[in-house]
Coordinates of C-alpha atoms and ligand atoms in Angstrom, one line a residue:
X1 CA -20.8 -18.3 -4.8
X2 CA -19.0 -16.2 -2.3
X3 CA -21.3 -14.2 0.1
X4 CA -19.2 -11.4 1.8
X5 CA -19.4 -8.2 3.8
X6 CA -16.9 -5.6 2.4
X7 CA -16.7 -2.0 4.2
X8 CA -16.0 1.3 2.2
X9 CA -13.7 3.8 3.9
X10 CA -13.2 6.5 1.6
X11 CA -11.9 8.8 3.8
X12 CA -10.5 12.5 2.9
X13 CA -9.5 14.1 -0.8
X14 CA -9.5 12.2 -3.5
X15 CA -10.3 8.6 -1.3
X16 CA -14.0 9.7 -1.8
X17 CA -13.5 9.5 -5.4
X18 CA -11.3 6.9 -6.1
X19 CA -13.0 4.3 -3.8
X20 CA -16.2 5.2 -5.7
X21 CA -14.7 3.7 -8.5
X22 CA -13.3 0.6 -6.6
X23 CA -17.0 0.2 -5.4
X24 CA -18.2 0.0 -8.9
X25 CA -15.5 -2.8 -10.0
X26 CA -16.3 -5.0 -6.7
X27 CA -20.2 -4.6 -7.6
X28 CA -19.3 -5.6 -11.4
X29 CA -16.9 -9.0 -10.3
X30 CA -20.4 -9.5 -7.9
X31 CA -22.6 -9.7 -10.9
X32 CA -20.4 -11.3 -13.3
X33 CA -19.2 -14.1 -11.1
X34 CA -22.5 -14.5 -9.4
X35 CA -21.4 -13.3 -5.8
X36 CA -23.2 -11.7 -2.8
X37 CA -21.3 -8.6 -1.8
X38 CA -23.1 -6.4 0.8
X39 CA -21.4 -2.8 1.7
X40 CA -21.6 -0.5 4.4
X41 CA -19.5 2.9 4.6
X42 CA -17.7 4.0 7.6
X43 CA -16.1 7.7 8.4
X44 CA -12.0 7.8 9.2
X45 CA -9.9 10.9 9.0
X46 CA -10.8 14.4 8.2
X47 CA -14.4 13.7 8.0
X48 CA -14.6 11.8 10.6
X49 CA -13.1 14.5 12.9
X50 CA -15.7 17.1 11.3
X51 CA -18.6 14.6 12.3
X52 CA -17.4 13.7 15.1
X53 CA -14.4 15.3 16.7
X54 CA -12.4 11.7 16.5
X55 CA -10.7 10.6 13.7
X56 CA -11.7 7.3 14.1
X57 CA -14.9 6.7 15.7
X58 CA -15.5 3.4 17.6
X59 CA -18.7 2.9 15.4
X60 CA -16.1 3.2 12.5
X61 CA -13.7 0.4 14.1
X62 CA -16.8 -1.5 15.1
X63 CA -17.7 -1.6 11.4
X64 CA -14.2 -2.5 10.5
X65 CA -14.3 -5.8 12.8
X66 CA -17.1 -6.7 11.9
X67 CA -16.6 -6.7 8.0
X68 CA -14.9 -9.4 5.8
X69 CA -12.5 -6.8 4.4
X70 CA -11.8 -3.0 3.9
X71 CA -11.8 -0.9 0.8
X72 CA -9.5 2.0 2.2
X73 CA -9.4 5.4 0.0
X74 CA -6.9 7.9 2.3
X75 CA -6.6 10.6 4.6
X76 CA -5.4 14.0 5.0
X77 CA -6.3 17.6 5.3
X78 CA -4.2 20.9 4.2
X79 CA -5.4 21.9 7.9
X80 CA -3.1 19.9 9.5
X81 CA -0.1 19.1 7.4
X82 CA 0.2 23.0 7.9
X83 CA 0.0 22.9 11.6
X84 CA 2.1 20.5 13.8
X85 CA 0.8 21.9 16.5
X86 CA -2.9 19.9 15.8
X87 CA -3.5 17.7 18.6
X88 CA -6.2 15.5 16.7
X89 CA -5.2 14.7 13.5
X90 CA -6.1 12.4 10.1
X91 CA -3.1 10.3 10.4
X92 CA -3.8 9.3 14.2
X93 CA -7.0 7.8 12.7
X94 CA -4.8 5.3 9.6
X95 CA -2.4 5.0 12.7
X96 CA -5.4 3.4 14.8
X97 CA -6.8 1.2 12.8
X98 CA -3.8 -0.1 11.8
X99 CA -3.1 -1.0 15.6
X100 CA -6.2 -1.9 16.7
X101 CA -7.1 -4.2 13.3
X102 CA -3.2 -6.2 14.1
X103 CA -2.3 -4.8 10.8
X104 CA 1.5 -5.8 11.0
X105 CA 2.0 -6.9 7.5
X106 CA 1.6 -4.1 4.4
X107 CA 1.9 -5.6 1.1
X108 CA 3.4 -3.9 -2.4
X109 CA 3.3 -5.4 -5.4
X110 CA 4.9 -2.8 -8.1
X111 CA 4.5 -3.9 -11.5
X112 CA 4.7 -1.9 -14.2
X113 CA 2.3 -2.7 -17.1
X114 CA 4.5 -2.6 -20.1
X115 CA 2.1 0.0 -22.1
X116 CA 3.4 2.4 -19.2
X117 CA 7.1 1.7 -19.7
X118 CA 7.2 5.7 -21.2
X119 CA 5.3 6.9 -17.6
X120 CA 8.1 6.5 -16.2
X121 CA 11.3 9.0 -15.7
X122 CA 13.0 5.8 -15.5
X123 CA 14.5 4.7 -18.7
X124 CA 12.6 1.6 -20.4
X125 CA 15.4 -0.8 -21.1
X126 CA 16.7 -0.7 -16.7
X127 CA 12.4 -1.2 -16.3
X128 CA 11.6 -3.7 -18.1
X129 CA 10.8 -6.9 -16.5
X130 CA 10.8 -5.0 -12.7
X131 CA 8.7 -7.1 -10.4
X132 CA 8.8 -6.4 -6.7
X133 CA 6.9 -7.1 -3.4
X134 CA 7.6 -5.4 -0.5
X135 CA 6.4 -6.3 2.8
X136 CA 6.8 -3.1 5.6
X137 CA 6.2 -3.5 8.6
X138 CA 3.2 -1.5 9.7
X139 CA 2.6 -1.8 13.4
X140 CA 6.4 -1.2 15.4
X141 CA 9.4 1.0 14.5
X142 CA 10.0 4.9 15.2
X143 CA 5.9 5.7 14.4
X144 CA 4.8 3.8 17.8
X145 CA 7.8 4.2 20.0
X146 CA 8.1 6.5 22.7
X147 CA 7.9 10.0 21.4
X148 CA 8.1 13.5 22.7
X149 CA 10.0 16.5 24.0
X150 CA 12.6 17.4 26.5
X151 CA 14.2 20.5 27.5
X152 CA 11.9 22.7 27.7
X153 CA 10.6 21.6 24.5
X154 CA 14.0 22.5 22.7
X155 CA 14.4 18.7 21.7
X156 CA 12.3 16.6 20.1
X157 CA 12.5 12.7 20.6
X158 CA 11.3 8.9 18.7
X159 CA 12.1 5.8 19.8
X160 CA 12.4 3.0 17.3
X161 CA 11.6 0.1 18.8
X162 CA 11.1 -3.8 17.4
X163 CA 10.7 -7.0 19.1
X164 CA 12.2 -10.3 18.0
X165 CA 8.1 -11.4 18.0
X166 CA 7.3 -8.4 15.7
X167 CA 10.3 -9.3 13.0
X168 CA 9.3 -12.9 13.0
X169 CA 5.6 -12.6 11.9
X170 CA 6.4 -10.0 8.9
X171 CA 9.8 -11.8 8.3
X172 CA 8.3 -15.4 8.2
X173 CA 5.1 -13.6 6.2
X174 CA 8.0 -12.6 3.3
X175 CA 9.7 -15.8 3.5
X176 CA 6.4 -17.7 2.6
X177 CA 5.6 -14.9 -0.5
X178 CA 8.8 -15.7 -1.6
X179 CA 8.4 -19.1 -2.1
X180 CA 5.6 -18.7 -4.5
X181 CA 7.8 -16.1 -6.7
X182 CA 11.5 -15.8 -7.8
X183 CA 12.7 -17.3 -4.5
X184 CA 14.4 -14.4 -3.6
X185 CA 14.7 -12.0 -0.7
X186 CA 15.9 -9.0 0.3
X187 CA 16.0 -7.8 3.7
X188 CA 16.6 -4.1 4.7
X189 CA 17.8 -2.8 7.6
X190 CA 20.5 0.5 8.8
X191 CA 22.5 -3.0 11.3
X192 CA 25.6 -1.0 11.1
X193 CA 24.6 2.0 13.1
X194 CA 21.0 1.3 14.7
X195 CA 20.0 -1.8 17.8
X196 CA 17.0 -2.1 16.5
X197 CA 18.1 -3.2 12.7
X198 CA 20.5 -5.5 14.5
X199 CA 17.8 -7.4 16.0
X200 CA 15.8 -7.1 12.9
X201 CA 18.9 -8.5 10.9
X202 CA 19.5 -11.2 13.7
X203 CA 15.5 -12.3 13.3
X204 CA 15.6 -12.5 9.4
X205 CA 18.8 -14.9 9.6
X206 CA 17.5 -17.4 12.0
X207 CA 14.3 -17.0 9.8
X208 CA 16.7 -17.8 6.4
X209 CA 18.0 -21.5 8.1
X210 CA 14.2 -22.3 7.3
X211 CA 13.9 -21.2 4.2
X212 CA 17.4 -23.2 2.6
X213 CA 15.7 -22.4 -1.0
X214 CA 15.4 -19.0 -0.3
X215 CA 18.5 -16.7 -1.9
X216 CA 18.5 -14.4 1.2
X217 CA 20.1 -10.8 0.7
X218 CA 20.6 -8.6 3.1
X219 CA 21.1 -4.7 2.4
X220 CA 21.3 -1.1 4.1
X221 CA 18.7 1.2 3.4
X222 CA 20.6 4.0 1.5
X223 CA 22.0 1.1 -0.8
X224 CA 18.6 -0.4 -1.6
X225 CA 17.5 3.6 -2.1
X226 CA 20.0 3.2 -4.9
X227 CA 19.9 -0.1 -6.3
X228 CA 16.1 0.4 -6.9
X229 CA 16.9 3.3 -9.4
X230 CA 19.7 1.4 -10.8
X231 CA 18.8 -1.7 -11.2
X232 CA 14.7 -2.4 -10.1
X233 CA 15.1 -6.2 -11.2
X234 CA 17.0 -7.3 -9.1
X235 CA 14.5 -7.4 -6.3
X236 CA 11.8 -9.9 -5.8
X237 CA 10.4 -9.6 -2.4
X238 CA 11.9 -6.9 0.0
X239 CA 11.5 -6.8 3.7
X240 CA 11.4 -4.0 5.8
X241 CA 10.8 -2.2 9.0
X242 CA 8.1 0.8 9.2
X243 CA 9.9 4.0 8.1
X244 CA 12.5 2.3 5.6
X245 CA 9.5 0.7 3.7
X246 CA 7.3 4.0 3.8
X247 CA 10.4 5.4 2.0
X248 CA 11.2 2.7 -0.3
X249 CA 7.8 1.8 -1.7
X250 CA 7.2 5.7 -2.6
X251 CA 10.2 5.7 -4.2
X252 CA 9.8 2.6 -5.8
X253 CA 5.7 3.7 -6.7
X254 CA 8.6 5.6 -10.1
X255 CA 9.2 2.1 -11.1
X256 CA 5.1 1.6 -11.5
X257 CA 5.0 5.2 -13.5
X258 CA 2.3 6.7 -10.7
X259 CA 1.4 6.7 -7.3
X260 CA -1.6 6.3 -8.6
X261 CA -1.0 2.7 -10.1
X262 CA -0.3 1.5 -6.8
X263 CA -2.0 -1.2 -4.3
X264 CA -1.6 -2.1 -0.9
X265 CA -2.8 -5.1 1.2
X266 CA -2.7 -4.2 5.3
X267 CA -3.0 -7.8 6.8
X268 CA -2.5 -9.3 10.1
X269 CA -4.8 -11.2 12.9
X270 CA -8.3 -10.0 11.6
X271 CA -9.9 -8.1 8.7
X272 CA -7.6 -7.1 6.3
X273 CA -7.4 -3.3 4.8
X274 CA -6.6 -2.8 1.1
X275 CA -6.1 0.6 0.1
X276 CA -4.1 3.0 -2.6
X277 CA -0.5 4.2 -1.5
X278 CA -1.1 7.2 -2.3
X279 CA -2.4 10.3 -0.1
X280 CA -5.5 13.0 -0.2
X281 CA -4.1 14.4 -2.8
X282 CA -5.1 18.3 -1.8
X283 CA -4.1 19.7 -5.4
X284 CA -6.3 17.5 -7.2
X285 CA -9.5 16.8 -5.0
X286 CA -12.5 17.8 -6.9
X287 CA -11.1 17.9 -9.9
X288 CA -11.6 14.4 -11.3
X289 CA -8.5 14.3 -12.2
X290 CA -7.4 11.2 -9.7
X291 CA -6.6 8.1 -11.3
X292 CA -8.1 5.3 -10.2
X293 CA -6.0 2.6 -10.7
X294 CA -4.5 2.0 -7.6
X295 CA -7.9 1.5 -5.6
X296 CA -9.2 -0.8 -8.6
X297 CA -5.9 -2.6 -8.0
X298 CA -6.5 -2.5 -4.4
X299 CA -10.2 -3.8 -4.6
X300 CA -8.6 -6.9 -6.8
X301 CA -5.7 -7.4 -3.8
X302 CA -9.0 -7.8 -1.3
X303 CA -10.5 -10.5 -3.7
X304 CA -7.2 -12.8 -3.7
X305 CA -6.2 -12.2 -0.5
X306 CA -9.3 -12.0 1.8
X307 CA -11.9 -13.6 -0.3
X308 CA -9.4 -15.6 -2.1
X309 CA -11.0 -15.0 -5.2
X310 CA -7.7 -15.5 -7.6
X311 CA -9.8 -15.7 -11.1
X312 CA -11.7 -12.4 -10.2
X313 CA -8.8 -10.4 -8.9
X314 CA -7.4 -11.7 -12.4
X315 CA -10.2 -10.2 -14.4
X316 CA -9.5 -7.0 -12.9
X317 CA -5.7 -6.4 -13.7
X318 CA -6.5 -7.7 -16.9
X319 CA -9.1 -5.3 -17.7
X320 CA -6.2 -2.5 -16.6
X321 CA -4.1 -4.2 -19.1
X322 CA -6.7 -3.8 -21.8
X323 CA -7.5 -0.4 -21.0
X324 CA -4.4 0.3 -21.0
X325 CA -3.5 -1.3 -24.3
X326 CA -5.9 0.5 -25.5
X327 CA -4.7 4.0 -24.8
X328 CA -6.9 5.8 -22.3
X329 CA -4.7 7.4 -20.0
X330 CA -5.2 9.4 -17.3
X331 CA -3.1 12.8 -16.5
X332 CA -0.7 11.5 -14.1
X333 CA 0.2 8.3 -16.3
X334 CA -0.1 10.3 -19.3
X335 CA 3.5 11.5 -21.9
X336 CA 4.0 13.3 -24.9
X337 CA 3.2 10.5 -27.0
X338 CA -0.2 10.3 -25.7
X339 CA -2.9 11.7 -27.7
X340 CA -4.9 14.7 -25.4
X341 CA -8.5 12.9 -26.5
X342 CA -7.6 9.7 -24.7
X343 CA -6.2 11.5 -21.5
X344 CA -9.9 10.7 -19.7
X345 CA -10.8 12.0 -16.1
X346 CA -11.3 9.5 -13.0
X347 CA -15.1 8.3 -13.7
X348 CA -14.6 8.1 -17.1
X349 CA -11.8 5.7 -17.1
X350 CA -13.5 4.0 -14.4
X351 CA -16.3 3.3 -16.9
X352 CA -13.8 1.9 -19.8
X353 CA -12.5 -0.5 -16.8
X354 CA -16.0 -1.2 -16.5
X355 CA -16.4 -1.9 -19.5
X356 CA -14.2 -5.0 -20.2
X357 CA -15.3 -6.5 -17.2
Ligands
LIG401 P1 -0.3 12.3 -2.1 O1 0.0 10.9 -2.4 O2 -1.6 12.7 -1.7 O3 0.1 13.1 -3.4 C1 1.4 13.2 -4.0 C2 1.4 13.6 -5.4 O4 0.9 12.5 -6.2 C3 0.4 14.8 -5.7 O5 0.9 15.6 -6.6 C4 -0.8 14.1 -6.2 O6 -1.6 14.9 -7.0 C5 -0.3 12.9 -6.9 N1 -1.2 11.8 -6.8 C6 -1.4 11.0 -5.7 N2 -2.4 10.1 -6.0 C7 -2.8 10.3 -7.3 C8 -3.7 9.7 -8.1 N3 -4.5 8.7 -7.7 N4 -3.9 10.2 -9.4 C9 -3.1 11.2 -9.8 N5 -2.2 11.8 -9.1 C10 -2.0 11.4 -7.8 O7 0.8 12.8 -1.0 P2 1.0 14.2 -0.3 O8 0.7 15.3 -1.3 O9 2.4 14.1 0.3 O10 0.0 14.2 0.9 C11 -1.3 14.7 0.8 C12 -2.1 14.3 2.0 O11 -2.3 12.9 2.1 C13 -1.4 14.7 3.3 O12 -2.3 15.2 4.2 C14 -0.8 13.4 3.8 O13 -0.7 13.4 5.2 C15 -1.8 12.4 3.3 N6 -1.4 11.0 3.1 C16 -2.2 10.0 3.4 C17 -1.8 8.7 3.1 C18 -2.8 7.6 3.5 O14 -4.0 7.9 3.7 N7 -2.4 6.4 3.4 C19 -0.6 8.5 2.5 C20 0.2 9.5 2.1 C21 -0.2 10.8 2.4

């Protein structure tokens, strides 16, 4: 029996509703598997400036510590994504945590059930079969260099910065996943015009004379943007630095038929964060229309990789699967072959996941 401390962040939009969901699922694997999970809630973003006037609180952080593991819904307000000029904003709030939490490693499985091989606008027969994990960087790179404005504010300035230290924990992190999977790696990078992919590149092949098992492949950024349309199985894990992997995982989020079939693990020194890729989702907040997939999935990351839980986590893609199978669909994962009475809103899919478990 595991006893464990988990702390719900639902944050702005459509996190409220989508963690509810992942709630439910954790409380279920508690009760089937005979585990103690206790919760607590914690503000972050949007809300938390309303309540406060920060966007992350300290009590919030404080929580965060002090928990075995985070269930992370989003953040984001219209308010701000219309108005650079905001000096306190949602994002400085994700941006926190992640620095103060030594979040350096985010994790990406995309896996594309086969019952969604139709979601897709990728054709079935270059899907099938695509099975990636892509660890980006969270804490370095262009989002915590230097930034600002010169000339009289005419010019606008981010530094991109990395450290041989901060390539080696994410690079070595990849290395290790890779052993357990197809023993393959790719590692992406823009070496031929920026210094700070050099070093990255330099890093990743001292890392590779560890790893001799390891097929080691190392790509430019705007090819990988390609080859991931073209040809998705070819990767097994990818590695990348902070703004190439924001890019590449939302493009690659196609190959899984939504955003909102996607997971992410945050993990680094401390408590680890698992949270949906996907954003507040303005146009369809209170409209139960969010699918709720990706948090579920997330909630079943935190039980392999915090709790390490592996039969539980197990039981929770597989309920997906069966859902799935089944043919409840929600909008954003729905196609023309999909019959409109199985198209189901986010709590009642949540309840059919529910259900098999
Ligand atoms: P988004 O991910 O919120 O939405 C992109 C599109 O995907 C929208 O059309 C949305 O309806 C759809 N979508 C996303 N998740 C879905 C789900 N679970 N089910 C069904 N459809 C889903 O990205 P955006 O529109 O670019 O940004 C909205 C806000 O979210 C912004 O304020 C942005 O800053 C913020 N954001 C936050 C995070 C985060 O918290 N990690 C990530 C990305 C964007």
């Amino acid at each position: 029996m595991a006893k464990k401390h988990i702390l719900i962040v639902p944050g702005d939009g459509i996190g409220q509703e989508v963690t509810a969901v992942g709630k439910k699922v954790l409380d279920k694997i508690a009760a089937r598997f005979n585990h103690e999970f206790t919760y607590d809630e914690a503000l972050i973003g949007h809300v938390a400036i309303e309540a406060t006037g920060d966007p992350l609180p300290a009590e919030s952080l404080e929580k965060m510590k002090n928990s075995d593991a985070v269930l992370f819904g989003a953040v984001g307000h219209p308010k701000y994504d219309n108005d650079p000029s905001a000096k306190v904003r949602p994002e400085q709030g994700l941006l926190k945590m992640r620095k103060e939490l030594g979040l350096y490693a985010n994790l990406r499985p995309i896996k594309l059930f086969d019952e969604l091989l139709g979601a897709s606008s990728i054709k079935p027969e270059i899907l099938k079969g695509a099975d990636i994990l892509f660890f980006r960087e969270l804490t370095g790179d262009i989002y915590f260099g230097e930034k600002g404005r010169k000339n009289n504010g005419d010019t606008a300035y981010d530094v991109a910065e990395y450290s041989r230290y901060e390539v080696q924990r994410i690079g070595r992190k990849a290395f290790e996943a890779a052993k357990t999977r197809r023993k393959k790696l790719v590692s992406v990078d823009k070496a031929n015009v920026l210094e700070s992919s050099r070093l990255w590149r330099e890093e990743i092949q001292k890392l590779a004379l560890e790893y001799p098992d390891i097929e080691v492949e190392y790509q430019f950024v705007d090819a990988t943007a390609m080859i991931l349309i073209k040809e998705p199985t070819r990767f097994d894990v990818v590695v990348t630095a902070n703004l190439f992997g924001d890019i590449l995982t939302d493009e690659a989020s196609q190959i899984a038929g939504s955003m909102g079939m996607l997971a992410s693990a945050s993990i680094g020194d401390g408590t680890g964060v698992y949270e949906p890729i996907h954003g507040s989702a303005h146009d369809i907040t209170g409209k139960g229309l969010a699918n709720p997939m990706a948090s579920v999935l997330s909630a079943a990351l935190l039980l392999d990789i915090s709790f390490g839980l592996k039969e539980e986590s197990e039981a929770i893609i597989s309920a997906i699967d069966q859902v799935l199978k089944k043919g409840f669909r929600t909008r954003d994962i729905a196609d023309k072959t999909t019959d409109p009475s199985m198209i189901l809103g986010t709590d009642a899919i949540g309840e059919e996941i529910l259900k098999l478990l």
